[in-house]
């Protein structure tokens, strides 16, 4: 199997800030022609996006793919609901997990894998405010430690 090139299109940093990501899955996404061209130009945002399971199928809401400039009448609504393609077993596993309290599914990144557009989705558990504060404090401590280390090594 040849090594496929992976090109990141969109990343959802906010998801890592707001949630504990417990598991990740790679899903295909159902797109129409001009959306693929727009994605190849890197015009996509998943900051406000969320994922729901309905009738045994997985859908992503609020994923913004900007209309392709040369697409004229073929362009679809940039915020339309898109179906994600997962194996039945993965859908059932996710369904069971989000039935538990506090779990949700969030899109983490959108990328090109070879010629295919993939979405990495994460099974996430919401962080409380104090968890976020703890994370920020840890980051600050690490930054301070790195700064001290630099100063000590330069002097």
PDB file of C-alpha atoms in Angstrom:
ATOM      1  CA  UNK A   1       0.000   0.000   0.000  1.00  0.00           C
ATOM      2  CA  UNK A   2       1.488   3.340  -1.079  1.00  0.00           C
ATOM      3  CA  UNK A   3       1.879   6.213   1.328  1.00  0.00           C
ATOM      4  CA  UNK A   4      -0.994   8.640   0.767  1.00  0.00           C
ATOM      5  CA  UNK A   5      -0.394  12.340   1.180  1.00  0.00           C
ATOM      6  CA  UNK A   6      -2.414  14.016   3.911  1.00  0.00           C
ATOM      7  CA  UNK A   7      -3.155  17.722   3.555  1.00  0.00           C
ATOM      8  CA  UNK A   8      -4.876  19.488   6.441  1.00  0.00           C
ATOM      9  CA  UNK A   9      -7.745  21.747   5.370  1.00  0.00           C
ATOM     10  CA  UNK A  10      -9.377  22.790   8.657  1.00  0.00           C
ATOM     11  CA  UNK A  11      -8.550  22.212  12.304  1.00  0.00           C
ATOM     12  CA  UNK A  12     -10.865  22.641  15.300  1.00  0.00           C
ATOM     13  CA  UNK A  13      -8.614  23.859  18.133  1.00  0.00           C
ATOM     14  CA  UNK A  14     -11.651  24.989  20.112  1.00  0.00           C
ATOM     15  CA  UNK A  15     -12.791  21.368  20.455  1.00  0.00           C
ATOM     16  CA  UNK A  16      -9.626  20.462  22.380  1.00  0.00           C
ATOM     17  CA  UNK A  17     -10.207  23.461  24.634  1.00  0.00           C
ATOM     18  CA  UNK A  18     -13.885  22.741  25.354  1.00  0.00           C
ATOM     19  CA  UNK A  19     -13.818  18.919  25.505  1.00  0.00           C
ATOM     20  CA  UNK A  20     -11.826  15.915  26.645  1.00  0.00           C
ATOM     21  CA  UNK A  21     -11.372  13.895  23.437  1.00  0.00           C
ATOM     22  CA  UNK A  22     -11.646  10.221  24.365  1.00  0.00           C
ATOM     23  CA  UNK A  23     -11.693   8.496  20.979  1.00  0.00           C
ATOM     24  CA  UNK A  24     -11.230   9.543  17.353  1.00  0.00           C
ATOM     25  CA  UNK A  25     -12.655   8.144  14.126  1.00  0.00           C
ATOM     26  CA  UNK A  26     -11.936   8.841  10.476  1.00  0.00           C
ATOM     27  CA  UNK A  27     -15.071   9.418   8.428  1.00  0.00           C
ATOM     28  CA  UNK A  28     -15.674  10.070   4.769  1.00  0.00           C
ATOM     29  CA  UNK A  29     -18.009  12.919   3.867  1.00  0.00           C
ATOM     30  CA  UNK A  30     -20.727  13.111   1.218  1.00  0.00           C
ATOM     31  CA  UNK A  31     -20.085  16.179  -0.934  1.00  0.00           C
ATOM     32  CA  UNK A  32     -21.232  17.620  -4.241  1.00  0.00           C
ATOM     33  CA  UNK A  33     -18.786  18.558  -7.021  1.00  0.00           C
ATOM     34  CA  UNK A  34     -18.075  22.216  -6.347  1.00  0.00           C
ATOM     35  CA  UNK A  35     -17.638  21.598  -2.589  1.00  0.00           C
ATOM     36  CA  UNK A  36     -14.647  19.358  -3.278  1.00  0.00           C
ATOM     37  CA  UNK A  37     -13.037  22.075  -5.420  1.00  0.00           C
ATOM     38  CA  UNK A  38     -13.634  24.638  -2.681  1.00  0.00           C
ATOM     39  CA  UNK A  39     -12.095  22.289  -0.073  1.00  0.00           C
ATOM     40  CA  UNK A  40      -9.023  21.777  -2.256  1.00  0.00           C
ATOM     41  CA  UNK A  41      -8.521  25.554  -2.027  1.00  0.00           C
ATOM     42  CA  UNK A  42      -8.734  25.233   1.780  1.00  0.00           C
ATOM     43  CA  UNK A  43     -12.039  27.088   2.182  1.00  0.00           C
ATOM     44  CA  UNK A  44     -13.655  25.343   5.115  1.00  0.00           C
ATOM     45  CA  UNK A  45     -14.518  26.118   8.730  1.00  0.00           C
ATOM     46  CA  UNK A  46     -15.593  23.659  11.433  1.00  0.00           C
ATOM     47  CA  UNK A  47     -15.472  25.978  14.450  1.00  0.00           C
ATOM     48  CA  UNK A  48     -19.260  26.017  14.922  1.00  0.00           C
ATOM     49  CA  UNK A  49     -19.863  22.493  13.627  1.00  0.00           C
ATOM     50  CA  UNK A  50     -21.423  19.632  15.568  1.00  0.00           C
ATOM     51  CA  UNK A  51     -22.440  16.068  14.765  1.00  0.00           C
ATOM     52  CA  UNK A  52     -25.710  14.183  15.294  1.00  0.00           C
ATOM     53  CA  UNK A  53     -26.794  10.611  14.670  1.00  0.00           C
ATOM     54  CA  UNK A  54     -30.255  10.348  13.100  1.00  0.00           C
ATOM     55  CA  UNK A  55     -31.934   7.169  11.796  1.00  0.00           C
ATOM     56  CA  UNK A  56     -28.666   5.252  11.981  1.00  0.00           C
ATOM     57  CA  UNK A  57     -26.782   7.832   9.906  1.00  0.00           C
ATOM     58  CA  UNK A  58     -24.247  10.434  11.005  1.00  0.00           C
ATOM     59  CA  UNK A  59     -24.687  14.074   9.932  1.00  0.00           C
ATOM     60  CA  UNK A  60     -22.491  17.138  10.428  1.00  0.00           C
ATOM     61  CA  UNK A  61     -24.249  20.457  11.021  1.00  0.00           C
ATOM     62  CA  UNK A  62     -22.777  23.959  10.781  1.00  0.00           C
ATOM     63  CA  UNK A  63     -19.742  22.980   8.729  1.00  0.00           C
ATOM     64  CA  UNK A  64     -19.054  25.941   6.466  1.00  0.00           C
ATOM     65  CA  UNK A  65     -17.616  25.196   3.028  1.00  0.00           C
ATOM     66  CA  UNK A  66     -17.357  28.502   1.152  1.00  0.00           C
ATOM     67  CA  UNK A  67     -18.928  28.484  -2.327  1.00  0.00           C
ATOM     68  CA  UNK A  68     -16.497  27.799  -5.163  1.00  0.00           C
ATOM     69  CA  UNK A  69     -15.892  31.037  -7.092  1.00  0.00           C
ATOM     70  CA  UNK A  70     -16.174  29.467 -10.549  1.00  0.00           C
ATOM     71  CA  UNK A  71     -19.098  27.249  -9.528  1.00  0.00           C
ATOM     72  CA  UNK A  72     -21.994  29.603 -10.428  1.00  0.00           C
ATOM     73  CA  UNK A  73     -25.346  27.733 -10.363  1.00  0.00           C
ATOM     74  CA  UNK A  74     -23.844  24.449  -9.173  1.00  0.00           C
ATOM     75  CA  UNK A  75     -22.882  25.854  -5.757  1.00  0.00           C
ATOM     76  CA  UNK A  76     -24.851  24.495  -2.819  1.00  0.00           C
ATOM     77  CA  UNK A  77     -25.677  26.196   0.490  1.00  0.00           C
ATOM     78  CA  UNK A  78     -22.351  26.586   2.372  1.00  0.00           C
ATOM     79  CA  UNK A  79     -23.925  25.526   5.693  1.00  0.00           C
ATOM     80  CA  UNK A  80     -26.010  22.608   4.430  1.00  0.00           C
ATOM     81  CA  UNK A  81     -26.202  19.391   6.457  1.00  0.00           C
ATOM     82  CA  UNK A  82     -23.747  16.798   5.157  1.00  0.00           C
ATOM     83  CA  UNK A  83     -23.725  13.054   5.744  1.00  0.00           C
ATOM     84  CA  UNK A  84     -20.621  11.424   7.190  1.00  0.00           C
ATOM     85  CA  UNK A  85     -19.672   7.947   6.033  1.00  0.00           C
ATOM     86  CA  UNK A  86     -18.795   5.477   8.787  1.00  0.00           C
ATOM     87  CA  UNK A  87     -19.052   1.730   9.211  1.00  0.00           C
ATOM     88  CA  UNK A  88     -22.237   0.474  10.870  1.00  0.00           C
ATOM     89  CA  UNK A  89     -20.260  -0.911  13.844  1.00  0.00           C
ATOM     90  CA  UNK A  90     -18.629   2.493  14.434  1.00  0.00           C
ATOM     91  CA  UNK A  91     -22.013   4.249  14.258  1.00  0.00           C
ATOM     92  CA  UNK A  92     -23.480   1.798  16.778  1.00  0.00           C
ATOM     93  CA  UNK A  93     -20.521   2.264  19.127  1.00  0.00           C
ATOM     94  CA  UNK A  94     -20.873   6.070  18.936  1.00  0.00           C
ATOM     95  CA  UNK A  95     -24.646   5.830  19.426  1.00  0.00           C
ATOM     96  CA  UNK A  96     -24.142   3.805  22.598  1.00  0.00           C
ATOM     97  CA  UNK A  97     -21.591   6.256  23.963  1.00  0.00           C
ATOM     98  CA  UNK A  98     -23.599   9.436  23.346  1.00  0.00           C
ATOM     99  CA  UNK A  99     -26.578   7.833  25.067  1.00  0.00           C
ATOM    100  CA  UNK A 100     -24.445   8.201  28.221  1.00  0.00           C
ATOM    101  CA  UNK A 101     -24.632  11.558  29.942  1.00  0.00           C
ATOM    102  CA  UNK A 102     -22.082  14.180  28.973  1.00  0.00           C
ATOM    103  CA  UNK A 103     -20.840  12.660  25.707  1.00  0.00           C
ATOM    104  CA  UNK A 104     -21.026  14.346  22.321  1.00  0.00           C
ATOM    105  CA  UNK A 105     -19.373  14.005  18.915  1.00  0.00           C
ATOM    106  CA  UNK A 106     -17.350  16.890  17.494  1.00  0.00           C
ATOM    107  CA  UNK A 107     -15.455  17.304  14.217  1.00  0.00           C
ATOM    108  CA  UNK A 108     -11.727  17.746  14.922  1.00  0.00           C
ATOM    109  CA  UNK A 109     -10.185  18.192  11.474  1.00  0.00           C
ATOM    110  CA  UNK A 110     -10.945  18.085   7.792  1.00  0.00           C
ATOM    111  CA  UNK A 111      -8.186  16.863   5.505  1.00  0.00           C
ATOM    112  CA  UNK A 112      -7.422  15.421   2.084  1.00  0.00           C
ATOM    113  CA  UNK A 113      -6.132  11.854   2.168  1.00  0.00           C
ATOM    114  CA  UNK A 114      -4.936  11.077  -1.312  1.00  0.00           C
ATOM    115  CA  UNK A 115      -7.850  12.296  -3.424  1.00  0.00           C
ATOM    116  CA  UNK A 116     -10.501  11.749  -0.723  1.00  0.00           C
ATOM    117  CA  UNK A 117     -11.851  14.294   1.739  1.00  0.00           C
ATOM    118  CA  UNK A 118     -11.899  12.912   5.280  1.00  0.00           C
ATOM    119  CA  UNK A 119     -13.227  14.270   8.563  1.00  0.00           C
ATOM    120  CA  UNK A 120     -11.672  13.239  11.859  1.00  0.00           C
ATOM    121  CA  UNK A 121     -14.383  13.131  14.491  1.00  0.00           C
ATOM    122  CA  UNK A 122     -13.907  12.742  18.209  1.00  0.00           C
ATOM    123  CA  UNK A 123     -16.014  11.252  20.954  1.00  0.00           C
ATOM    124  CA  UNK A 124     -15.854  14.055  23.478  1.00  0.00           C
ATOM    125  CA  UNK A 125     -16.857  14.735  27.053  1.00  0.00           C
ATOM    126  CA  UNK A 126     -17.538  18.357  27.983  1.00  0.00           C
ATOM    127  CA  UNK A 127     -15.079  20.150  30.231  1.00  0.00           C
ATOM    128  CA  UNK A 128     -16.270  22.102  33.213  1.00  0.00           C
ATOM    129  CA  UNK A 129     -15.057  25.662  33.720  1.00  0.00           C
ATOM    130  CA  UNK A 130     -12.545  24.576  36.377  1.00  0.00           C
ATOM    131  CA  UNK A 131     -11.100  21.967  33.964  1.00  0.00           C
ATOM    132  CA  UNK A 132     -10.494  24.713  31.402  1.00  0.00           C
ATOM    133  CA  UNK A 133      -8.861  26.888  34.056  1.00  0.00           C
ATOM    134  CA  UNK A 134      -6.621  23.987  35.082  1.00  0.00           C
ATOM    135  CA  UNK A 135      -5.575  23.467  31.451  1.00  0.00           C
ATOM    136  CA  UNK A 136      -4.766  27.163  31.040  1.00  0.00           C
ATOM    137  CA  UNK A 137      -2.770  27.123  34.295  1.00  0.00           C
ATOM    138  CA  UNK A 138      -0.802  24.058  33.092  1.00  0.00           C
ATOM    139  CA  UNK A 139      -0.047  25.767  29.780  1.00  0.00           C
ATOM    140  CA  UNK A 140       1.126  28.906  31.592  1.00  0.00           C
ATOM    141  CA  UNK A 141       3.358  26.857  33.911  1.00  0.00           C
ATOM    142  CA  UNK A 142       4.895  25.010  30.972  1.00  0.00           C
ATOM    143  CA  UNK A 143       5.482  28.298  29.136  1.00  0.00           C
ATOM    144  CA  UNK A 144       7.117  29.827  32.229  1.00  0.00           C
ATOM    145  CA  UNK A 145       9.309  26.747  32.680  1.00  0.00           C
ATOM    146  CA  UNK A 146      10.423  26.926  29.041  1.00  0.00           C
ATOM    147  CA  UNK A 147      11.191  30.634  29.421  1.00  0.00           C
ATOM    148  CA  UNK A 148      13.266  29.971  32.575  1.00  0.00           C
ATOM    149  CA  UNK A 149      15.088  27.143  30.814  1.00  0.00           C
ATOM    150  CA  UNK A 150      15.926  29.393  27.843  1.00  0.00           C
ATOM    151  CA  UNK A 151      17.184  32.195  30.098  1.00  0.00           C
ATOM    152  CA  UNK A 152      19.329  29.784  32.143  1.00  0.00           C
ATOM    153  CA  UNK A 153      20.864  28.210  29.069  1.00  0.00           C
ATOM    154  CA  UNK A 154      21.597  31.487  27.325  1.00  0.00           C
ATOM    155  CA  UNK A 155      23.198  33.154  30.353  1.00  0.00           C
TER     156      UNK A 155
END
